[in-house]
Coordinates of C-alpha atoms and ligand atoms in Angstrom, one line a residue:
X1 CA -33.0 -28.3 6.6
X2 CA -35.0 -30.6 4.3
X3 CA -37.7 -30.2 1.7
X4 CA -38.0 -29.6 -2.0
X5 CA -37.5 -25.8 -1.6
X6 CA -33.9 -26.4 -0.5
X7 CA -33.0 -29.1 -3.0
X8 CA -32.0 -26.6 -5.7
X9 CA -29.9 -23.8 -4.4
X10 CA -30.7 -21.8 -7.6
X11 CA -34.4 -22.0 -7.0
X12 CA -36.3 -18.9 -5.9
X13 CA -37.5 -20.4 -2.6
X14 CA -34.6 -19.7 -0.3
X15 CA -34.2 -16.2 -1.7
X16 CA -37.9 -15.5 -1.1
X17 CA -37.5 -16.7 2.5
X18 CA -34.7 -14.2 3.1
X19 CA -36.6 -11.5 1.4
X20 CA -39.5 -12.0 3.8
X21 CA -37.2 -10.4 6.4
X22 CA -37.9 -7.1 4.7
X23 CA -41.6 -7.4 5.7
X24 CA -42.9 -8.3 2.3
X25 CA -45.9 -10.6 2.2
X26 CA -45.9 -14.1 0.8
X27 CA -47.9 -12.8 -2.2
X28 CA -45.5 -10.0 -2.8
X29 CA -42.3 -12.1 -2.9
X30 CA -44.0 -14.6 -5.2
X31 CA -45.2 -12.0 -7.6
X32 CA -43.6 -11.7 -11.0
X33 CA -42.0 -9.8 -12.4
X34 CA -39.5 -8.7 -9.9
X35 CA -38.3 -5.2 -10.8
X36 CA -35.0 -3.9 -9.4
X37 CA -34.9 -0.1 -8.9
X38 CA -31.2 0.7 -9.4
X39 CA -30.8 4.0 -7.5
X40 CA -27.9 6.4 -7.5
X41 CA -29.4 8.3 -4.6
X42 CA -26.7 9.4 -2.2
X43 CA -26.3 12.2 0.3
X44 CA -22.9 12.6 -1.4
X45 CA -24.8 13.5 -4.6
X46 CA -27.1 16.5 -4.1
X47 CA -28.2 16.4 -7.8
X48 CA -29.6 12.9 -7.2
X49 CA -31.1 13.5 -3.7
X50 CA -34.7 13.4 -5.0
X51 CA -34.2 9.8 -6.3
X52 CA -35.1 8.3 -3.0
X53 CA -38.6 9.7 -3.2
X54 CA -38.9 8.9 -6.9
X55 CA -37.9 5.3 -6.1
X56 CA -41.0 5.0 -3.9
X57 CA -43.2 6.4 -6.7
X58 CA -41.6 3.9 -9.1
X59 CA -42.4 1.2 -6.6
X60 CA -46.1 2.2 -6.6
X61 CA -46.1 1.9 -10.4
X62 CA -44.5 -1.5 -10.3
X63 CA -47.0 -2.8 -7.7
X64 CA -50.0 -1.4 -9.5
X65 CA -48.9 -3.1 -12.6
X66 CA -48.6 -6.5 -10.8
X67 CA -44.9 -6.7 -10.1
X68 CA -42.8 -6.4 -7.0
X69 CA -40.1 -3.7 -6.7
X70 CA -36.8 -3.9 -4.8
X71 CA -34.6 -0.9 -4.5
X72 CA -30.8 -1.3 -4.6
X73 CA -28.0 1.2 -4.4
X74 CA -24.9 1.6 -6.5
X75 CA -22.0 4.0 -6.6
X76 CA -23.1 7.5 -7.2
X77 CA -20.9 10.2 -8.7
X78 CA -21.3 13.9 -8.1
X79 CA -19.4 16.3 -10.4
X80 CA -18.2 18.6 -7.7
X81 CA -17.6 16.0 -5.0
X82 CA -15.6 13.2 -6.7
X83 CA -11.9 13.7 -7.0
X84 CA -10.0 13.8 -9.2
X85 CA -12.9 13.4 -11.7
X86 CA -16.2 11.5 -12.1
X87 CA -15.0 10.4 -15.5
X88 CA -12.4 8.3 -14.0
X89 CA -15.1 6.4 -12.1
X90 CA -17.8 6.4 -14.7
X91 CA -16.7 2.9 -15.9
X92 CA -16.5 1.7 -12.3
X93 CA -20.1 2.7 -11.7
X94 CA -21.1 1.1 -15.0
X95 CA -19.5 -2.2 -13.8
X96 CA -21.3 -1.9 -10.5
X97 CA -24.6 -1.3 -12.2
X98 CA -24.0 -4.2 -14.7
X99 CA -23.1 -6.7 -12.1
X100 CA -25.9 -5.8 -9.7
X101 CA -28.5 -6.1 -12.5
X102 CA -26.9 -9.2 -14.0
X103 CA -26.2 -11.1 -10.8
X104 CA -29.4 -10.2 -8.9
X105 CA -32.7 -12.3 -9.1
X106 CA -34.6 -9.6 -10.9
X107 CA -36.6 -9.7 -14.2
X108 CA -36.1 -6.1 -15.1
X109 CA -34.8 -2.8 -13.8
X110 CA -35.6 0.9 -13.5
X111 CA -32.5 3.0 -13.6
X112 CA -32.6 6.2 -11.5
X113 CA -29.9 8.7 -12.4
X114 CA -29.3 12.4 -12.6
X115 CA -25.9 14.0 -12.3
X116 CA -23.7 13.9 -15.4
X117 CA -21.9 10.5 -15.3
X118 CA -24.6 8.6 -13.5
X119 CA -26.8 8.5 -16.6
X120 CA -24.3 7.1 -19.1
X121 CA -22.9 4.7 -16.4
X122 CA -26.3 3.2 -15.8
X123 CA -27.1 3.0 -19.5
X124 CA -23.7 1.3 -20.2
X125 CA -24.2 -1.2 -17.3
X126 CA -27.8 -2.0 -18.3
X127 CA -26.8 -2.5 -22.0
X128 CA -24.2 -5.1 -20.9
X129 CA -26.4 -6.7 -18.3
X130 CA -29.0 -7.7 -20.9
X131 CA -32.2 -7.5 -18.8
X132 CA -35.2 -5.3 -19.6
X133 CA -34.5 -1.7 -18.4
X134 CA -35.9 1.8 -18.4
X135 CA -34.5 5.0 -17.0
X136 CA -36.0 7.9 -15.1
X137 CA -33.8 10.9 -14.6
X138 CA -33.8 13.4 -11.7
X139 CA -34.9 16.5 -13.6
X140 CA -33.4 20.0 -13.6
X141 CA -33.2 21.9 -10.4
X142 CA -35.1 25.2 -9.8
X143 CA -33.6 28.6 -10.5
X144 CA -32.4 30.7 -7.7
X145 CA -32.5 34.5 -7.9
X146 CA -29.5 36.7 -7.4
X147 CA -29.2 40.5 -7.9
X148 CA -32.8 40.5 -8.9
X149 CA -32.5 38.0 -11.7
X150 CA -32.6 34.3 -12.2
X151 CA -29.3 32.5 -11.7
X152 CA -28.5 29.2 -13.4
X153 CA -25.5 26.9 -13.5
X154 CA -23.5 28.5 -16.2
X155 CA -23.8 31.9 -14.5
X156 CA -21.4 30.4 -11.9
X157 CA -18.4 30.8 -14.2
X158 CA -19.0 34.5 -14.8
X159 CA -19.7 35.1 -11.2
X160 CA -16.6 33.2 -10.2
X161 CA -14.5 35.4 -12.5
X162 CA -16.2 38.5 -11.0
X163 CA -15.2 37.2 -7.6
X164 CA -11.6 36.6 -8.6
X165 CA -11.4 40.0 -10.2
X166 CA -12.8 41.7 -7.1
X167 CA -16.1 42.7 -8.7
X168 CA -18.2 40.4 -6.5
X169 CA -17.8 41.0 -2.7
X170 CA -17.4 38.3 -0.1
X171 CA -20.9 39.2 1.2
X172 CA -22.4 38.8 -2.2
X173 CA -20.6 35.4 -2.6
X174 CA -22.3 34.3 0.7
X175 CA -25.6 35.4 -0.7
X176 CA -24.9 33.6 -3.9
X177 CA -24.2 30.4 -2.0
X178 CA -27.6 30.6 -0.5
X179 CA -29.5 30.6 -3.8
X180 CA -27.2 29.1 -6.4
X181 CA -28.5 25.5 -6.0
X182 CA -32.1 26.4 -5.1
X183 CA -33.4 22.8 -5.1
X184 CA -32.6 19.2 -5.7
X185 CA -32.1 18.2 -9.3
X186 CA -29.4 18.5 -11.9
X187 CA -27.7 21.6 -13.3
X188 CA -30.4 23.8 -14.9
X189 CA -28.8 24.4 -18.3
X190 CA -28.2 22.1 -21.3
X191 CA -25.0 20.7 -19.7
X192 CA -24.1 17.1 -19.6
X193 CA -26.8 15.9 -17.2
X194 CA -29.7 17.3 -19.1
X195 CA -28.2 16.5 -22.5
X196 CA -27.9 12.8 -21.3
X197 CA -31.4 12.9 -20.0
X198 CA -32.7 14.1 -23.3
X199 CA -30.6 11.5 -25.1
X200 CA -32.0 8.7 -22.8
X201 CA -35.4 9.7 -24.1
X202 CA -34.2 9.9 -27.7
X203 CA -32.6 6.4 -27.4
X204 CA -35.9 5.0 -26.3
X205 CA -34.6 4.3 -22.8
X206 CA -36.9 6.7 -20.9
X207 CA -40.5 7.7 -21.2
X208 CA -41.3 10.4 -23.7
X209 CA -41.6 13.8 -22.1
X210 CA -39.7 12.8 -18.9
X211 CA -36.3 14.6 -19.3
X212 CA -37.3 18.2 -18.9
X213 CA -39.9 18.1 -16.1
X214 CA -38.4 20.0 -13.2
X215 CA -37.0 17.9 -10.3
X216 CA -39.5 19.4 -7.8
X217 CA -42.7 19.1 -9.9
X218 CA -45.3 16.6 -8.8
X219 CA -45.4 15.5 -12.4
X220 CA -42.0 13.8 -12.0
X221 CA -43.6 11.5 -9.4
X222 CA -46.4 10.7 -11.9
X223 CA -43.7 9.9 -14.4
X224 CA -42.0 7.7 -11.9
X225 CA -45.2 5.6 -11.4
X226 CA -45.6 5.3 -15.1
X227 CA -41.9 4.3 -15.5
X228 CA -42.4 1.5 -12.9
X229 CA -45.5 0.2 -14.8
X230 CA -43.5 0.4 -18.1
X231 CA -40.7 -1.7 -16.5
X232 CA -43.2 -4.4 -15.7
X233 CA -44.5 -4.4 -19.3
X234 CA -40.9 -4.6 -20.6
X235 CA -40.1 -7.4 -18.3
X236 CA -43.2 -9.4 -19.3
X237 CA -42.3 -8.9 -23.0
X238 CA -38.7 -9.7 -22.4
X239 CA -37.6 -6.6 -24.2
X240 CA -33.9 -6.0 -23.4
X241 CA -31.8 -2.8 -24.2
X242 CA -30.3 -4.7 -27.1
X243 CA -33.8 -4.5 -28.8
X244 CA -34.1 -0.8 -28.2
X245 CA -30.5 0.5 -28.5
X246 CA -30.2 -0.1 -32.2
X247 CA -28.0 1.7 -34.7
X248 CA -31.1 3.7 -35.8
X249 CA -31.7 4.7 -32.2
X250 CA -28.1 6.0 -31.9
X251 CA -28.4 7.9 -35.2
X252 CA -31.5 9.5 -33.8
X253 CA -29.8 10.4 -30.6
X254 CA -26.8 11.9 -32.4
X255 CA -29.3 14.1 -34.4
X256 CA -31.0 15.2 -31.3
X257 CA -27.6 16.0 -29.7
X258 CA -26.7 18.2 -32.6
X259 CA -30.1 19.8 -32.8
X260 CA -30.1 20.8 -29.2
X261 CA -26.5 22.1 -29.2
X262 CA -25.9 19.6 -26.4
X263 CA -22.9 18.8 -24.3
X264 CA -19.8 17.5 -26.1
X265 CA -19.4 15.0 -23.3
X266 CA -22.4 13.1 -24.8
X267 CA -20.3 12.2 -27.9
X268 CA -18.0 10.2 -25.6
X269 CA -20.9 8.7 -23.6
X270 CA -23.0 7.6 -26.6
X271 CA -19.9 5.9 -28.1
X272 CA -19.4 4.1 -24.8
X273 CA -23.0 3.0 -24.6
X274 CA -23.0 1.8 -28.2
X275 CA -19.7 0.0 -27.7
X276 CA -21.4 -2.1 -25.0
X277 CA -23.6 -3.6 -27.7
X278 CA -20.9 -4.0 -30.3
X279 CA -21.8 -0.9 -32.2
X280 CA -19.2 1.6 -33.3
X281 CA -20.5 5.1 -34.0
X282 CA -17.3 7.0 -35.0
X283 CA -16.7 10.7 -35.5
X284 CA -17.4 10.4 -39.3
X285 CA -21.0 9.6 -38.4
X286 CA -21.2 12.5 -36.0
X287 CA -19.7 14.7 -38.7
X288 CA -22.3 13.6 -41.3
X289 CA -25.2 14.0 -39.0
X290 CA -23.9 17.3 -37.8
X291 CA -23.7 18.6 -41.4
X292 CA -27.2 17.5 -42.1
X293 CA -28.9 18.6 -38.9
X294 CA -29.7 22.2 -38.1
X295 CA -29.6 23.4 -34.5
X296 CA -33.3 24.1 -33.7
X297 CA -33.1 24.6 -30.0
X298 CA -31.8 27.9 -28.3
X299 CA -31.4 26.8 -24.7
X300 CA -28.5 28.0 -22.6
X301 CA -25.6 27.7 -23.1
X302 CA -26.4 27.5 -26.8
X303 CA -29.0 30.3 -26.7
X304 CA -30.8 32.5 -24.2
X305 CA -33.8 30.3 -23.3
X306 CA -34.2 28.1 -20.3
X307 CA -34.9 24.4 -19.9
X308 CA -38.3 25.3 -18.5
X309 CA -39.0 27.1 -21.8
X310 CA -38.1 23.9 -23.6
X311 CA -40.4 21.9 -21.3
X312 CA -43.2 24.3 -22.0
X313 CA -42.6 23.9 -25.8
X314 CA -43.3 20.2 -25.4
X315 CA -39.8 18.9 -24.5
X316 CA -38.3 16.0 -26.4
X317 CA -41.5 14.8 -28.1
X318 CA -41.9 18.3 -29.6
X319 CA -38.3 18.2 -30.7
X320 CA -38.9 14.9 -32.3
X321 CA -41.8 16.4 -34.2
X322 CA -39.5 19.1 -35.5
X323 CA -36.8 16.7 -36.5
X324 CA -39.1 13.9 -37.8
X325 CA -38.1 14.3 -41.5
X326 CA -34.5 13.5 -40.4
X327 CA -35.2 10.7 -38.0
X328 CA -35.7 7.0 -38.2
X329 CA -39.4 7.1 -37.2
X330 CA -39.6 3.3 -36.7
X331 CA -37.1 3.4 -33.8
X332 CA -38.7 2.6 -30.4
X333 CA -39.4 5.1 -27.7
X334 CA -39.5 4.4 -23.9
X335 CA -43.3 3.9 -23.8
X336 CA -43.4 1.3 -26.6
X337 CA -44.5 3.7 -29.4
X338 CA -42.3 4.5 -32.4
X339 CA -40.5 7.8 -32.7
X340 CA -42.9 8.6 -35.5
X341 CA -46.0 8.0 -33.3
X342 CA -44.5 10.1 -30.4
X343 CA -43.7 12.9 -32.8
X344 CA -47.2 13.0 -34.3
X345 CA -48.9 13.3 -30.9
X346 CA -46.4 15.7 -29.3
X347 CA -48.0 18.4 -27.3
X348 CA -46.7 21.8 -26.1
X349 CA -47.3 25.3 -27.3
X350 CA -45.2 27.1 -29.9
X351 CA -42.2 28.8 -28.2
X352 CA -39.4 30.8 -29.7
X353 CA -36.8 28.4 -28.0
X354 CA -37.7 25.7 -30.4
X355 CA -37.6 26.5 -34.1
X356 CA -38.4 24.7 -37.3
X357 CA -36.0 23.0 -39.7
X358 CA -36.6 25.8 -42.2
X359 CA -35.8 28.6 -39.7
X360 CA -33.2 27.1 -37.3
X361 CA -30.9 28.9 -34.9
X362 CA -28.0 27.5 -37.1
X363 CA -28.2 25.7 -40.4
X364 CA -25.3 23.4 -39.6
X365 CA -25.3 21.5 -36.4
X366 CA -23.8 22.8 -33.2
X367 CA -21.0 20.3 -33.1
X368 CA -18.1 20.2 -35.5
X369 CA -15.5 17.4 -35.9
X370 CA -12.0 18.8 -36.5
X371 CA -9.2 16.8 -38.0
X372 CA -5.6 17.7 -39.0
X373 CA -2.0 17.4 -38.1
X374 CA -2.8 18.3 -34.5
X375 CA -5.7 15.9 -34.1
X376 CA -5.1 12.9 -36.5
X377 CA -8.1 10.9 -35.0
X378 CA -10.3 13.9 -34.4
X379 CA -11.4 16.6 -32.0
X380 CA -14.8 18.1 -31.2
X381 CA -15.7 21.8 -31.2
X382 CA -19.0 23.1 -29.9
X383 CA -19.5 25.8 -32.5
X384 CA -22.9 26.9 -31.1
X385 CA -21.1 28.1 -27.9
X386 CA -18.3 29.8 -29.8
X387 CA -18.3 33.4 -31.2
X388 CA -18.3 33.3 -35.0
X389 CA -15.3 35.5 -35.1
X390 CA -13.2 32.7 -33.6
X391 CA -14.5 29.9 -35.9
X392 CA -11.5 30.6 -38.1
X393 CA -8.3 31.5 -36.3
X394 CA -4.5 31.3 -36.6
X395 CA -2.2 32.1 -33.8
X396 CA 0.8 31.1 -31.7
X397 CA 0.5 28.4 -29.0
X398 CA 0.8 29.0 -25.3
X399 CA 1.3 25.5 -23.9
X400 CA 0.3 24.3 -20.4
X401 CA 1.3 20.8 -19.4
X402 CA -1.8 20.3 -17.3
X403 CA -5.0 22.1 -16.3
X404 CA -3.9 23.0 -12.8
X405 CA -0.8 24.6 -14.1
X406 CA -2.9 26.5 -16.7
X407 CA -5.2 27.9 -14.0
X408 CA -2.2 28.9 -11.8
X409 CA -0.3 30.5 -14.6
X410 CA -3.4 32.4 -15.8
X411 CA -3.1 34.6 -12.7
X412 CA 0.5 35.6 -13.6
X413 CA 0.3 39.2 -14.8
X414 CA 3.5 38.7 -16.7
X415 CA 2.2 35.8 -18.7
X416 CA 2.7 36.7 -22.4
X417 CA -0.5 36.4 -24.3
X418 CA -2.6 38.3 -26.8
X419 CA -6.0 37.8 -28.4
X420 CA -4.3 35.8 -31.1
X421 CA -2.8 33.3 -28.6
X422 CA -4.1 29.7 -28.8
X423 CA -4.2 28.2 -25.3
X424 CA -3.0 24.5 -25.4
X425 CA -3.9 22.4 -22.4
X426 CA -2.5 18.8 -22.6
X427 CA -2.2 15.7 -20.4
X428 CA -5.9 16.1 -19.7
X429 CA -7.0 13.0 -21.6
X430 CA -8.3 9.6 -20.4
X431 CA -4.8 8.2 -19.8
X432 CA -2.8 11.4 -19.0
X433 CA -4.9 13.1 -16.3
X434 CA -6.0 10.4 -15.6
X435 CA -9.7 10.0 -16.3
X436 CA -10.1 13.0 -18.5
X437 CA -11.3 15.5 -15.9
X438 CA -13.7 18.3 -16.9
X439 CA -12.0 21.6 -17.7
X440 CA -14.3 24.1 -15.9
X441 CA -13.1 27.4 -17.3
X442 CA -10.7 28.5 -20.0
X443 CA -7.6 29.8 -18.2
X444 CA -7.7 33.2 -19.9
X445 CA -4.6 35.1 -18.7
X446 CA -5.4 37.7 -16.1
X447 CA -4.0 40.5 -18.2
X448 CA -6.6 39.8 -20.9
X449 CA -9.4 39.2 -18.4
X450 CA -8.8 42.6 -17.0
X451 CA -9.4 44.0 -20.5
X452 CA -12.7 42.2 -20.6
X453 CA -11.6 39.3 -22.7
X454 CA -13.9 36.3 -22.2
X455 CA -13.5 34.3 -25.4
X456 CA -10.3 32.7 -26.7
X457 CA -9.2 29.8 -28.8
X458 CA -8.2 26.8 -26.8
X459 CA -7.0 23.3 -27.8
X460 CA -7.0 20.4 -25.4
X461 CA -7.1 16.6 -25.1
X462 CA -9.5 17.1 -22.2
X463 CA -13.2 17.6 -21.8
X464 CA -15.5 20.6 -21.2
X465 CA -19.2 20.1 -21.0
X466 CA -20.1 23.1 -23.1
X467 CA -21.2 25.4 -20.3
X468 CA -18.4 27.8 -21.1
X469 CA -17.1 30.4 -23.4
X470 CA -14.7 30.5 -26.3
X471 CA -13.8 28.3 -29.3
X472 CA -12.5 25.1 -27.7
X473 CA -11.2 22.2 -29.6
X474 CA -11.8 19.3 -27.2
X475 CA -11.0 15.6 -27.0
X476 CA -8.0 16.0 -29.2
X477 CA -7.1 12.4 -30.1
X478 CA -4.7 10.8 -29.7
X479 CA -4.0 12.5 -26.4
X480 CA -0.5 13.6 -25.4
X481 CA -0.1 10.7 -23.0
X482 CA -0.9 8.3 -25.8
X483 CA 1.7 9.8 -28.2
X484 CA -0.5 12.4 -29.9
X485 CA 1.1 15.4 -31.6
X486 CA -0.5 17.7 -29.0
X487 CA 2.3 16.4 -26.8
X488 CA 4.9 17.9 -29.2
X489 CA 3.5 21.5 -29.4
X490 CA 5.9 24.2 -28.1
X491 CA 5.1 27.8 -27.1
X492 CA 5.0 30.0 -30.2
X493 CA 4.1 27.2 -32.7
X494 CA 1.4 28.3 -35.1
X495 CA -1.9 26.6 -34.9
X496 CA -4.8 26.8 -37.4
X497 CA -8.4 26.3 -36.4
X498 CA -11.1 26.3 -39.1
X499 CA -14.5 25.3 -37.6
X500 CA -16.2 25.9 -40.9
X501 CA -14.0 23.3 -42.8
X502 CA -13.3 21.1 -39.8
X503 CA -9.5 21.6 -39.6
X504 CA -7.1 21.7 -36.7
X505 CA -3.5 21.9 -37.9
X506 CA -0.1 22.4 -36.2
X507 CA 2.1 24.3 -38.6
X508 CA 5.4 22.6 -37.7
X509 CA 7.2 20.5 -40.3
X510 CA 7.3 16.7 -39.8
X511 CA 11.1 16.5 -39.4
X512 CA 10.9 19.0 -36.5
X513 CA 8.1 17.0 -34.9
X514 CA 10.1 13.8 -35.3
X515 CA 13.0 15.4 -33.6
X516 CA 10.8 16.5 -30.7
X517 CA 9.3 13.0 -30.5
X518 CA 12.8 11.5 -30.0
X519 CA 13.5 13.7 -27.0
X520 CA 13.2 12.0 -23.6
X521 CA 9.6 12.4 -22.3
X522 CA 9.1 13.8 -18.9
X523 CA 8.6 11.1 -16.2
X524 CA 5.1 10.7 -14.8
X525 CA 4.3 8.6 -11.8
X526 CA 1.9 5.8 -12.8
X527 CA -0.7 4.4 -10.4
X528 CA 0.4 0.9 -9.3
X529 CA -2.7 -0.5 -7.6
X530 CA -6.4 -0.5 -7.5
X531 CA -9.0 0.8 -10.0
X532 CA -6.8 3.7 -11.2
X533 CA -4.1 1.3 -12.3
X534 CA -6.8 -0.9 -14.1
X535 CA -8.2 2.2 -15.7
X536 CA -4.9 3.5 -16.9
X537 CA -4.0 0.1 -18.5
X538 CA -7.3 -0.5 -20.2
X539 CA -9.0 2.9 -20.9
X540 CA -9.7 3.7 -24.6
X541 CA -9.3 7.0 -26.3
X542 CA -12.1 9.7 -26.5
X543 CA -13.1 8.7 -30.0
X544 CA -13.8 5.2 -28.7
X545 CA -15.8 6.3 -25.7
X546 CA -13.2 6.1 -23.0
X547 CA -14.6 2.7 -21.9
X548 CA -12.3 0.0 -20.6
X549 CA -11.3 -2.2 -23.5
X550 CA -12.4 -5.4 -21.9
X551 CA -16.0 -4.1 -21.4
X552 CA -16.6 -3.3 -25.0
X553 CA -18.7 -5.6 -27.2
X554 CA -19.1 -8.1 -24.4
X555 CA -22.4 -9.8 -24.5
X556 CA -22.9 -11.3 -21.0
X557 CA -26.2 -13.0 -20.4
X558 CA -28.2 -12.9 -17.1
X559 CA -27.2 -15.8 -14.9
X560 CA -29.4 -15.4 -11.8
X561 CA -33.1 -16.5 -12.2
X562 CA -35.9 -14.4 -10.7
X563 CA -36.9 -14.9 -7.1
X564 CA -40.5 -14.5 -8.1
X565 CA -42.6 -17.6 -8.9
X566 CA -44.4 -18.3 -12.2
X567 CA -44.6 -15.8 -15.0
Ligands
FES1 FE1 -24.7 17.3 -10.9 FE2 -24.3 19.4 -12.6 S1 -23.3 18.9 -10.7 S2 -25.7 17.8 -12.8

């Protein structure tokens, strides 16, 4: 083969020739910019199953704006399907996303995500890849109806308890299976997926008003077209995530997280995204922002309203309007306007789900940072999901060495527990579990469940998205497997929780703790190969975002030029 087109192996020509195999015209492969559509569509991920159609709508938007769109797949993680936990693989997905963006001949990218970890993984990867990027999320799934009433995701835990206690028949369980996930889209409460979708908007990485539109609405396709066109504009302007994901943007996102009573998992994910750009948020910042920011949204599980109510109230732009006095209004949004401009022009009708700063659901934010002898580097408690009578509590520990054991033992009718008991679930952190799996339900002992108890105090070095009950001190850091004092707790030790003052203490004197620390630790088998071994060796603690240490603060520049010709 001869000719100028082959003289430089890095030139776009050979790439364009291979791309013609897809049926694109000469004009299409020479067009600039080339926009990758990074899709986490997968039949193994029902929450993201609508992304294939949305990718085509994004393509229309890219083409109409003068670019060429190329869809590419990455790993996709579904909360219920991936074992042992999606959190173990979030960083692997982020690496996949980063390398595919960085190493492909594209000028910019549209990120298509939905289910919990797919959103932060894509944002982390895009932040490190350093090419213009914008996200579109999948949108919440529709409600089903069960026993004559709407059923949403967090009803699942109550209904599961009813089934275990014999109050929901096998026939009813079959009927529930028919309607529980009534459409494509993500869990239809303010769990991790929608919290992260809202935060993608608040960070300026998704179009204003895009997070809450239901997955099945035609408006989501329109948003996809608009997102494609916006990606072309970002690529032409050369605006990378580094120019959008500023410290001010993260402060705004943390305020939004607190104001919506969002998922505690988002604290970890925001830290991880920021870490990719060399920013450290820290729990002290969350604490300050939480103390200054009222919770103004009352959407389940932090309230009785629905995501559709929030959408009707105007979604994230209307929330920004409410929060405007507390926000950095010069920060960028996904459509190129400032936060202040989006807030001023926000639409939506007044709705009781969204209140003012003067008349909030809670004066202090929904998230509390706890510290003390049981959590020297901190712990998070979602106060908005906890009954006020448990915000201050002192009681004896009942210790479980892992979540599976906790669940199994909770069915033992002889398990000794009272309403004062503090359930301690350890070895559930990023190193110990490994991967910090989600704790789905608080393992309330069956003897108490039969008395109707649904709320208890629980302390863990693991995660829980917030779609649950009780006062749960999460992300206790350091975790047990990293030498944290939670690993030294014994049954009967007194634990003090004060969610008003931000305290989590273990009332055992230091000499006794030192004695326990000197005892031989139980042997755990460690992974010896593959990604799990890499993760275990390099994963950071929850207060640092649970990223892999070698991925933090690494500025890697794009190395592969566009395959399109000209500008
Ligand atoms: Fe995918 Fe809830 S399982 S968003």
